[in-house]
Tab-separated table of C-alpha atoms in Angstrom:
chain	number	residue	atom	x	y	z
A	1	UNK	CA	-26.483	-16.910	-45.228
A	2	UNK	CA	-25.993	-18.201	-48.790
A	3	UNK	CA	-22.436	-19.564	-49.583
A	4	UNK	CA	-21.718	-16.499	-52.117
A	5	UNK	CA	-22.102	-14.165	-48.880
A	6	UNK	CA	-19.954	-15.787	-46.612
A	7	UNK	CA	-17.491	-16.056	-49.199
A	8	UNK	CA	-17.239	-12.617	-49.773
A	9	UNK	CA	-17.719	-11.975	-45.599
A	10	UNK	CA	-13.778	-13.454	-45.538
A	11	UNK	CA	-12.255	-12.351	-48.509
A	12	UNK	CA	-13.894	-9.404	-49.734
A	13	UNK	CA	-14.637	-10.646	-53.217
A	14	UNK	CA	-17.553	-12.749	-54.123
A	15	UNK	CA	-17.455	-16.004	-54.734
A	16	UNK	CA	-13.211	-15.928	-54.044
A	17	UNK	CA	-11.837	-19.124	-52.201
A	18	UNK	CA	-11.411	-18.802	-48.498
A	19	UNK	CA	-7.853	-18.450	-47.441
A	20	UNK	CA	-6.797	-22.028	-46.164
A	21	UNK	CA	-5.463	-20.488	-42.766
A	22	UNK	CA	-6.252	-16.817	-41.573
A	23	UNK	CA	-4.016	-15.115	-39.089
A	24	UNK	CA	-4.808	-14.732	-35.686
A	25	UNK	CA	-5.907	-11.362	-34.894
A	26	UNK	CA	-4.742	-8.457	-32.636
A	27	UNK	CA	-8.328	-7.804	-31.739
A	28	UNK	CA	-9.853	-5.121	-28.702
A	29	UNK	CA	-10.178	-8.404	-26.856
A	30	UNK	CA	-7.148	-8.994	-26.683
A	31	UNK	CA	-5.449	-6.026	-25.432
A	32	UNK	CA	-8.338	-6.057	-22.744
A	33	UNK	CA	-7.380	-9.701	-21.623
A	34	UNK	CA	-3.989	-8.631	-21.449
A	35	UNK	CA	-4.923	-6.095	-19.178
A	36	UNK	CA	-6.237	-8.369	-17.179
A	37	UNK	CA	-2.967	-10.224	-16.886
A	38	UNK	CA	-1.017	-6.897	-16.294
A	39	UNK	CA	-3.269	-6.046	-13.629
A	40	UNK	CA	-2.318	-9.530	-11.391
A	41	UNK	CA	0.914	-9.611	-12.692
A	42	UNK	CA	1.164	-11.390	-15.677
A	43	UNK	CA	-0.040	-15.190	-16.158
A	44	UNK	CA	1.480	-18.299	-17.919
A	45	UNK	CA	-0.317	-19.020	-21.152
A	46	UNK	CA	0.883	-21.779	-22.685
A	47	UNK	CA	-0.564	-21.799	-26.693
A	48	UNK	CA	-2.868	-24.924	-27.083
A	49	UNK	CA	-2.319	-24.656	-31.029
A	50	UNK	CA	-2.925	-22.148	-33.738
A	51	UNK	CA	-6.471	-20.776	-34.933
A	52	UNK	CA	-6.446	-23.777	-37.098
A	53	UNK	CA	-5.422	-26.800	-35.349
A	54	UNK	CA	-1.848	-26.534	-36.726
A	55	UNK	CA	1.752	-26.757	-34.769
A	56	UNK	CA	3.070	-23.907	-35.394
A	57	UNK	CA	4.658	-24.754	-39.134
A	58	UNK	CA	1.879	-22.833	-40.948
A	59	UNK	CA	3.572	-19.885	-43.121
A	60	UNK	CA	2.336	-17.425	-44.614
A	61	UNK	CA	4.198	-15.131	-47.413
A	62	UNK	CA	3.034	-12.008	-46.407
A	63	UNK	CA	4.857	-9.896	-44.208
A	64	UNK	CA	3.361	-8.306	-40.742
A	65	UNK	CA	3.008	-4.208	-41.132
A	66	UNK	CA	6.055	-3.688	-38.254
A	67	UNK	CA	8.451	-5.885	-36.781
A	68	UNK	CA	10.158	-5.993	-33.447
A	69	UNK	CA	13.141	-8.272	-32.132
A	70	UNK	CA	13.012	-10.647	-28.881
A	71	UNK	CA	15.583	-9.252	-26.434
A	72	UNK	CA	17.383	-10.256	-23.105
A	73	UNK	CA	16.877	-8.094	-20.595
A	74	UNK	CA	16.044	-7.760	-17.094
A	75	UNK	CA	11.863	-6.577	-16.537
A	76	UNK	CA	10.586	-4.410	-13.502
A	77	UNK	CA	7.369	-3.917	-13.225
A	78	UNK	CA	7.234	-0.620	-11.202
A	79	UNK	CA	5.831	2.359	-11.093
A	80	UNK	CA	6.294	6.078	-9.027
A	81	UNK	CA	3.886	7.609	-7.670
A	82	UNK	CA	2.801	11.042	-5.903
A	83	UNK	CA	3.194	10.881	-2.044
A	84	UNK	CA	2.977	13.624	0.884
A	85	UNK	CA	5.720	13.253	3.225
A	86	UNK	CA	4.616	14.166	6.769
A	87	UNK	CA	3.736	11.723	9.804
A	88	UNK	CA	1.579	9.281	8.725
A	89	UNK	CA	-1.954	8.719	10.502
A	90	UNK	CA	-3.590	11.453	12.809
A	91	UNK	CA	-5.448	9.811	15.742
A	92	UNK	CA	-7.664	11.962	18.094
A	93	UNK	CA	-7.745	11.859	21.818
A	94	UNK	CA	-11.075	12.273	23.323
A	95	UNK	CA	-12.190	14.076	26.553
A	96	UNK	CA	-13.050	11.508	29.388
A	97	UNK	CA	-12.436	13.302	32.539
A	98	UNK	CA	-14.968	16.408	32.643
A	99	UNK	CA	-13.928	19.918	33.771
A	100	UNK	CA	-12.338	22.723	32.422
A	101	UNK	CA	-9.180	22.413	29.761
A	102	UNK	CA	-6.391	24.594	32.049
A	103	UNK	CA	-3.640	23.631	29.583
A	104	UNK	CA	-2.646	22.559	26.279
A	105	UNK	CA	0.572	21.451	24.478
A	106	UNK	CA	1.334	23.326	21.168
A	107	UNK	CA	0.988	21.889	17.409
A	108	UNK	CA	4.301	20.241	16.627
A	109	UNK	CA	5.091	19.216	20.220
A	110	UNK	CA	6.553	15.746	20.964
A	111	UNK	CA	5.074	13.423	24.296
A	112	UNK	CA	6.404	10.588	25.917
A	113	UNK	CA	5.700	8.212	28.324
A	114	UNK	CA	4.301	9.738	31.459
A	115	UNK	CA	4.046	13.043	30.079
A	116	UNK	CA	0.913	15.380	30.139
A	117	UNK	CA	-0.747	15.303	26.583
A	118	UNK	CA	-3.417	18.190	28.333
A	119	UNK	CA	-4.406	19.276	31.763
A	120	UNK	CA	-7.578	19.188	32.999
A	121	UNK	CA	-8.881	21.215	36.281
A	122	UNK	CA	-4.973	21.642	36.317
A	123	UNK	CA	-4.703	17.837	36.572
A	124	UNK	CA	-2.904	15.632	33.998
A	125	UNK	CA	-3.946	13.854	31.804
A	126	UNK	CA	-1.207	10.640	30.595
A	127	UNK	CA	0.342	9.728	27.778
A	128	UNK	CA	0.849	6.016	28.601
A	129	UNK	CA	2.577	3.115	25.943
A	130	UNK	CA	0.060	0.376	24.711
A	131	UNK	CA	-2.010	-1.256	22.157
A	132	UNK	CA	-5.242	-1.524	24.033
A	133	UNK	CA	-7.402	1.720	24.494
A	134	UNK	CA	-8.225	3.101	27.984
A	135	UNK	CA	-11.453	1.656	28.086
A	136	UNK	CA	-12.742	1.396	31.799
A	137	UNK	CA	-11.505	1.999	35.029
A	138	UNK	CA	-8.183	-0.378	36.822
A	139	UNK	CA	-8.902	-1.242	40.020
A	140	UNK	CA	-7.589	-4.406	42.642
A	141	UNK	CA	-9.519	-7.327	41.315
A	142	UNK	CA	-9.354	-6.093	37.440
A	143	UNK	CA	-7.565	-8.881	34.881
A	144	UNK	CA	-6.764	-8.023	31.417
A	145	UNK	CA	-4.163	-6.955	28.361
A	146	UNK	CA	-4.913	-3.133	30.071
A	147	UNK	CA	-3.870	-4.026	33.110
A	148	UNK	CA	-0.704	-5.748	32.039
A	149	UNK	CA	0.185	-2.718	30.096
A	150	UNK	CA	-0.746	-0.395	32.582
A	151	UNK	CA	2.351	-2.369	35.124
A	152	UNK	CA	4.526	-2.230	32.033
A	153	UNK	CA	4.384	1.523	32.106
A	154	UNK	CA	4.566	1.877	35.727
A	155	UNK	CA	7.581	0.329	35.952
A	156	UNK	CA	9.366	1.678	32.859
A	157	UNK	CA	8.485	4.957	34.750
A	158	UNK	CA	10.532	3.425	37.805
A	159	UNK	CA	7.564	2.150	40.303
A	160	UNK	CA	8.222	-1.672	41.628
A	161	UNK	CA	6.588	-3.995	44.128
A	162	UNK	CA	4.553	-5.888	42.028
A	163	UNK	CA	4.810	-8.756	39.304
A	164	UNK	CA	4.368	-7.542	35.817
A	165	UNK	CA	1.453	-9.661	34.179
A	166	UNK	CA	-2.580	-9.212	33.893
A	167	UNK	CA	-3.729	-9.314	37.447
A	168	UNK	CA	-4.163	-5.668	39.093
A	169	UNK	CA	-3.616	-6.564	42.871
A	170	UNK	CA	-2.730	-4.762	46.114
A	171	UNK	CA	0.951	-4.462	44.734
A	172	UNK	CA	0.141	-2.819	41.817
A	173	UNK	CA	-2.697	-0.741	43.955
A	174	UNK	CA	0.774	0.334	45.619
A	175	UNK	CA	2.760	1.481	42.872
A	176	UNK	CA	-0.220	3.544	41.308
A	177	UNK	CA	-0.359	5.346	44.989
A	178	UNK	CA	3.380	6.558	44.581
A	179	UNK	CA	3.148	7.396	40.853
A	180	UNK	CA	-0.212	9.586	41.664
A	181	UNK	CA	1.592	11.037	44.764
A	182	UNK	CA	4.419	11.784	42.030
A	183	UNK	CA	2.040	13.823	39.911
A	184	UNK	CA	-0.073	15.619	42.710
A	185	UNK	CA	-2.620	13.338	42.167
A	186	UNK	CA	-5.702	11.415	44.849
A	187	UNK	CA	-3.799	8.806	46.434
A	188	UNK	CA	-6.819	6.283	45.236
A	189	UNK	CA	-4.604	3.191	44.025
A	190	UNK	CA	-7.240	2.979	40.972
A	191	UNK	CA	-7.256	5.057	37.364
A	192	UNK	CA	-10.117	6.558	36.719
A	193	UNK	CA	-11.226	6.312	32.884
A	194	UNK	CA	-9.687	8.868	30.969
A	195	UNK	CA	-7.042	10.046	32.888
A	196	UNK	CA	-4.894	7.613	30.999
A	197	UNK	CA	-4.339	7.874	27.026
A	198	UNK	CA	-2.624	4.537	25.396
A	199	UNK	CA	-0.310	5.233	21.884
A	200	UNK	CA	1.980	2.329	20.765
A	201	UNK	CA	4.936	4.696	21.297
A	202	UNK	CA	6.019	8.870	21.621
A	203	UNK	CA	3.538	10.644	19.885
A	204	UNK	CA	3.329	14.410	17.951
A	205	UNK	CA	0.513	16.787	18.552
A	206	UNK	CA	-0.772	17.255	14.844
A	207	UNK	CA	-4.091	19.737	16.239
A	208	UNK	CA	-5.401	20.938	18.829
A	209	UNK	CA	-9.500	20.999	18.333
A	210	UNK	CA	-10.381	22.679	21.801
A	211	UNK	CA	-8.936	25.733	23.791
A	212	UNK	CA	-7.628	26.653	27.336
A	213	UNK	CA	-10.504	27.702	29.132
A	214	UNK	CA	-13.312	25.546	27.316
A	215	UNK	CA	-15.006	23.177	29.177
A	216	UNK	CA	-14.473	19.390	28.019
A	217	UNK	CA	-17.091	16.336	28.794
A	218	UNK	CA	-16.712	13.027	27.691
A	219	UNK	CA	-16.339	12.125	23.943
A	220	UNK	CA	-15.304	15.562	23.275
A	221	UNK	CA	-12.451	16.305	20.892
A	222	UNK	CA	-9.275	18.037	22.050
A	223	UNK	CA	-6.541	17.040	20.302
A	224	UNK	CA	-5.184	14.903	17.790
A	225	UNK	CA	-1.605	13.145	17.551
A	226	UNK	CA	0.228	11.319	15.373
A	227	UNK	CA	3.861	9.326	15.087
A	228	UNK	CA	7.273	11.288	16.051
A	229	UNK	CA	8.864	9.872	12.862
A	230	UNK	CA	8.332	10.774	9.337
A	231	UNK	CA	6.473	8.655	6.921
A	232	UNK	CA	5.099	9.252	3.538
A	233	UNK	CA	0.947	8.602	2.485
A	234	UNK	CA	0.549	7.492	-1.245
A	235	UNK	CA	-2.844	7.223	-2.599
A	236	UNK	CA	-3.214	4.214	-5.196
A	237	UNK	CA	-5.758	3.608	-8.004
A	238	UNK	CA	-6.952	-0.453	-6.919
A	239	UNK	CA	-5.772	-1.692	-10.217
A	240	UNK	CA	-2.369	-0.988	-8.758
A	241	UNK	CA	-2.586	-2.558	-5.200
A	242	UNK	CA	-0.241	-5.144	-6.351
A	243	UNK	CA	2.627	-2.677	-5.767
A	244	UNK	CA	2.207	-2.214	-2.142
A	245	UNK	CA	2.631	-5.373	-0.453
A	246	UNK	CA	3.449	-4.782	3.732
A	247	UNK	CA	7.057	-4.754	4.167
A	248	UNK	CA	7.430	-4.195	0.686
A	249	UNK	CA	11.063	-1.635	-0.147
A	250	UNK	CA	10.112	1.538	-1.737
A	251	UNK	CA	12.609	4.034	-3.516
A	252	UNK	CA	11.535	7.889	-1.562
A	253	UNK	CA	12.696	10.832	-3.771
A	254	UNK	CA	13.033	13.775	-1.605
A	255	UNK	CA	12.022	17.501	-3.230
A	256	UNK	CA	15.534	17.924	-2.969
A	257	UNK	CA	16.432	14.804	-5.551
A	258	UNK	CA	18.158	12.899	-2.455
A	259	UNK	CA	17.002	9.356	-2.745
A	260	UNK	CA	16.323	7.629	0.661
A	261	UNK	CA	14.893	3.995	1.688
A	262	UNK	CA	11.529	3.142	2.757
A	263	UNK	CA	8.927	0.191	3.371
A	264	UNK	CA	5.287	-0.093	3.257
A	265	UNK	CA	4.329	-0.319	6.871
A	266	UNK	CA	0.119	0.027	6.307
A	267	UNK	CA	-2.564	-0.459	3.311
A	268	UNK	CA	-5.827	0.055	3.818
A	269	UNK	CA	-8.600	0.473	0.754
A	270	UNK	CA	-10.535	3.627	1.777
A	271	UNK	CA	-14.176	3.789	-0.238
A	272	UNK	CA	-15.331	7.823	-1.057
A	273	UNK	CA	-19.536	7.751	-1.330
A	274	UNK	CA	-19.491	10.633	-3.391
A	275	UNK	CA	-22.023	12.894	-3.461
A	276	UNK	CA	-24.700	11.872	-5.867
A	277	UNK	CA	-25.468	12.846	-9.042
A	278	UNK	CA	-21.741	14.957	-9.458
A	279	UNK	CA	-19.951	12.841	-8.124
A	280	UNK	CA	-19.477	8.657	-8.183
A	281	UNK	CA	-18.304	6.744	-5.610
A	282	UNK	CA	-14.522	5.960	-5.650
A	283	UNK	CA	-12.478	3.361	-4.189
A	284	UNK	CA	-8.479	4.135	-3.416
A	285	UNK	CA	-5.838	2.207	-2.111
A	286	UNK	CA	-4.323	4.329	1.005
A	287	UNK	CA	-0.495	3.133	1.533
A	288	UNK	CA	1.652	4.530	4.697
A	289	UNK	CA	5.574	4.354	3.560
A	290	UNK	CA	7.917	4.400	6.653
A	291	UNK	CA	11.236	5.952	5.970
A	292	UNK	CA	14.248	3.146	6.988
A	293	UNK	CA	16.883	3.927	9.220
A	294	UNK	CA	18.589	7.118	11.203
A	295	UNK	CA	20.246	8.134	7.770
A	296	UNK	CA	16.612	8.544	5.822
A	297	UNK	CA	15.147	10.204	8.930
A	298	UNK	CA	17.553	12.958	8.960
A	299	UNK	CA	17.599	13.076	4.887
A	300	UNK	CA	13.521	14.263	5.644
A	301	UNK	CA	14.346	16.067	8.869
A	302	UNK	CA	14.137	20.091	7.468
A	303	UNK	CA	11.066	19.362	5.792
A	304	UNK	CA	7.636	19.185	7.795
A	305	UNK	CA	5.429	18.505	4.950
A	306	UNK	CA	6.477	18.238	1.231
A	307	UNK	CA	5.616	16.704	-1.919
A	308	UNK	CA	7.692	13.269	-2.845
A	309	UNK	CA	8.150	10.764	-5.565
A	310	UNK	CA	7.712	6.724	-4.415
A	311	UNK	CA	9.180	4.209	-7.134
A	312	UNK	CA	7.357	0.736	-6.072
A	313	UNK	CA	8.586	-2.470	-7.733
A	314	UNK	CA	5.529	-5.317	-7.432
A	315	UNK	CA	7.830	-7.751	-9.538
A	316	UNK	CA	11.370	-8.234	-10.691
A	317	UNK	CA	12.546	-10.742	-13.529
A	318	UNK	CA	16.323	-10.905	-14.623
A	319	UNK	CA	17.672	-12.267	-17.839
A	320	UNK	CA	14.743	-12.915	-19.571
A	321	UNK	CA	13.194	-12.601	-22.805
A	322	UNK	CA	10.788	-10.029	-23.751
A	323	UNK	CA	8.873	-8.894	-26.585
A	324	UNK	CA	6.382	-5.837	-26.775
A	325	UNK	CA	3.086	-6.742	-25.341
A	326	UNK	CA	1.422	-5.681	-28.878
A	327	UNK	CA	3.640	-8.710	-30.384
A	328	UNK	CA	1.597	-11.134	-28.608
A	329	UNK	CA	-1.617	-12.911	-30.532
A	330	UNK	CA	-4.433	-14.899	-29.199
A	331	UNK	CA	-4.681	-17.888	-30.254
A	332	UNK	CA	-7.978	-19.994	-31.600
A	333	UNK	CA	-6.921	-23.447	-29.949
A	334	UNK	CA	-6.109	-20.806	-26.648
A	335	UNK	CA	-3.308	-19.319	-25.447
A	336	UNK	CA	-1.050	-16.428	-26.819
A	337	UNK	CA	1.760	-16.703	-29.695
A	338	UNK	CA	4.017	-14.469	-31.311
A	339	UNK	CA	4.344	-14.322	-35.447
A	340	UNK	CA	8.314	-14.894	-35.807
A	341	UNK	CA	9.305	-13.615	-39.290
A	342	UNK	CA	11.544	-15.977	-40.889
A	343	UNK	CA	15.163	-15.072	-42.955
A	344	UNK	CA	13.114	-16.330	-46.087
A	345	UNK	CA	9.949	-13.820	-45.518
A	346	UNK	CA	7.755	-16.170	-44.212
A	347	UNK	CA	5.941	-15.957	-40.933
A	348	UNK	CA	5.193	-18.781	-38.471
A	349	UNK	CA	2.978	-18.637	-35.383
A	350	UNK	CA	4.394	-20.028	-32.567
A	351	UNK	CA	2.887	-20.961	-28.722
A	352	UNK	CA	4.479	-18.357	-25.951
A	353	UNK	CA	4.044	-18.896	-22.652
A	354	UNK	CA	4.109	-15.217	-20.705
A	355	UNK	CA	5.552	-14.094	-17.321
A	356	UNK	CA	5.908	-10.607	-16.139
A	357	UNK	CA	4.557	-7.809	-17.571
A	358	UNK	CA	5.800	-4.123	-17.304
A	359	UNK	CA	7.028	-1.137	-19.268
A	360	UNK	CA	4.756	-2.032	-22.135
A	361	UNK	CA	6.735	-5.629	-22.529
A	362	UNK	CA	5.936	-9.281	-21.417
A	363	UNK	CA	8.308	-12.064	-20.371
A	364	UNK	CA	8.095	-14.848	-22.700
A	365	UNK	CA	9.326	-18.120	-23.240
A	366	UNK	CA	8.439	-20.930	-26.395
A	367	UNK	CA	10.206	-23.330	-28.688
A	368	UNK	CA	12.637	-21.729	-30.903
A	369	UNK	CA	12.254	-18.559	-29.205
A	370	UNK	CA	15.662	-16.517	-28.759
A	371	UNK	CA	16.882	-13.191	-28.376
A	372	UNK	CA	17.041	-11.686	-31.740
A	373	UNK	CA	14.276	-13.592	-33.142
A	374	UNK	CA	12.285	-10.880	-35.183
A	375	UNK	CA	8.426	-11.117	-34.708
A	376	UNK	CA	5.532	-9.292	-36.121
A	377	UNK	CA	3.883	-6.366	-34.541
A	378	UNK	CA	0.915	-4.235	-35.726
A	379	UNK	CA	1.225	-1.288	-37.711
């Protein structure tokens, strides 16, 4: 490139002087870094000098295109979101014990421990408290986490003579003699696979996916269940998983406008294959919200399933100074800066470091930077 052509690359005229010091520009690349930054949260960035070397006394007499101020305020970065009040996660029991189904509960219905969830040759089969699934069957000799939560149950349901831990013995062979003598059970003292079905607490029928009458064989689907109390499902874009931490508080806004509390009980990132050429594969963000407390249940109680509004807040910053994110500038030494606009008409660039960003604004901090301060902004 001869000299004449770069010359007129940065000025527009040929052969006119360069300009001593050119601004720093609010380029594509920018706005893409910062969204970046917004994405995580915002970043400190502290300025590392301007695009010249300088310290921040450079002026310049031309004015920016729009100005903004600095101001004091307190910045949220939230955001609502659609979410579908019902009861959270549907889990489906499976058929284990084979026969004919001679009863079912109806859609809606609420089980507890000991109850029948379904009958099967017009024998029960258990709802029974517990993390571990029914996976084999307890018999004198068996050890484990099942059998431990097996005794639990049997004596919440008022059986005794045996210690409560993970050894099934002759004791607990016992108590599972009276409890199937209780239910017009085979006085075996073991339980069979299947005719046991473990939920961590009371559970709802959501479906039923077989009929009275049909025959049922293991693995076979008959019903599905989910939580007694209400929760709300929000589906999240992953650009916004920051908001929905576990145990995180969440605003619920019912269809009604009442306002009720809630915290993020479950996440878990769900991936969609698509289906080829029409349709790409898609990642979401699946969030369970429980609704807090006796007075939030009730708030939610006349309405089975209904369309809400969750307001998450990923970050809070109070009494701090902001500026509109377009205010910020990258800086050649690295780093952002903001142009501050001087009483005389000059402009100066000078080293930010940012915090939180939300609503369109960023937290920032730098020497000589206080509320009112007016900076440049793009037109």
């Amino acid at each position: 490139m001869t000299e004449a052509t770069t010359e007129e690359t940065l000025t527009g005229e040929p052969g006119a002087e360069p300009e001593p010091h050119r601004r720093p520009r609010r380029t594509r690349r920018l706005l893409a870094a910062l969204g970046v930054l917004a994405a995580v949260g915002g970043a400190a960035a502290a300025g590392a000098g301007l695009q010249d070397g300088g310290s921040g006394e450079d002026r310049d007499d031309r004015r920016p295109p729009a100005t903004a101020e600095v101001t004091r305020q307190t910045l949220r970065d939230s955001r609502t979101e659609d979410g579908e009040l019902g009861y959270g996660t549907s889990t489906t029991a499976t058929g284990r014990v084979p026969g004919t189904v001679t009863q079912l509960p109806e859609a809606g219905e609420r089980i507890t421990r000991g109850e029948a969830l379904y009958r099967v040759d017009d024998e029960p089969v258990l709802l029974m408290y517990g993390a571990v699934p029914a996976y084999r069957e307890l018999r004198p000799g068996a050890e484990g986490r099942d059998v431990a939560q097996l005794e639990r149950n049997l004596k919440a349901l008022g059986h005794d003579g045996f210690t409560v831990d993970d050894t099934y013995t002759e004791a607990t062979a016992d108590a599972v003699r009276q409890w199937q003598q209780d239910l017009g059970l085979e006085e075996t003292g073991t339980v069979e696979p299947g005719r046991v079905v473990f939920a961590p607490a009371a559970v709802r029928v959501d479906t039923l996916d077989t009929e009275e009458g049909a025959t049922t064989a293991p693995g076979q689907k008959v019903l599905s269940y989910t939580a007694t109390a209400q929760a709300v499902t929000v589906e999240l874009d992953t650009a916004d998983r920051r908001l929905a931490e576990p145990g995180a508080k969440v605003d619920v806004e019912l269809p009604d406008g009442t306002r009720v509390d809630g915290r993020v009980s479950e996440v878990t990132t769900e991936v969609d294959p698509g289906n080829g050429a029409e349709e790409n594969p898609s990642t979401k963000v699946k969030v369970l919200v429980a609704l807090d407390g006796a007075k939030a249940q009730q708030a939610a109680a006349s309405y089975v399933l209904a369309s809400v509004d969750v307001s998450f807040t990923a970050g809070e910053r109070e009494d701090v100074l902001t500026v509109p994110v377009a205010a910020l500038v990258a800086l050649e030494g690295g780093g952002f800066g903001v142009e501050v606009v001087e009483e005389d008409g000059g402009t100066s660039y000078v080293p930010v470091e940012t915090g939180l960003f939300a609503d369109g604004r960023v937290e920032i901090s730098g020497d000589g930077i206080t509320a009112g301060t007016t900076v440049g902004m793009p037109a």
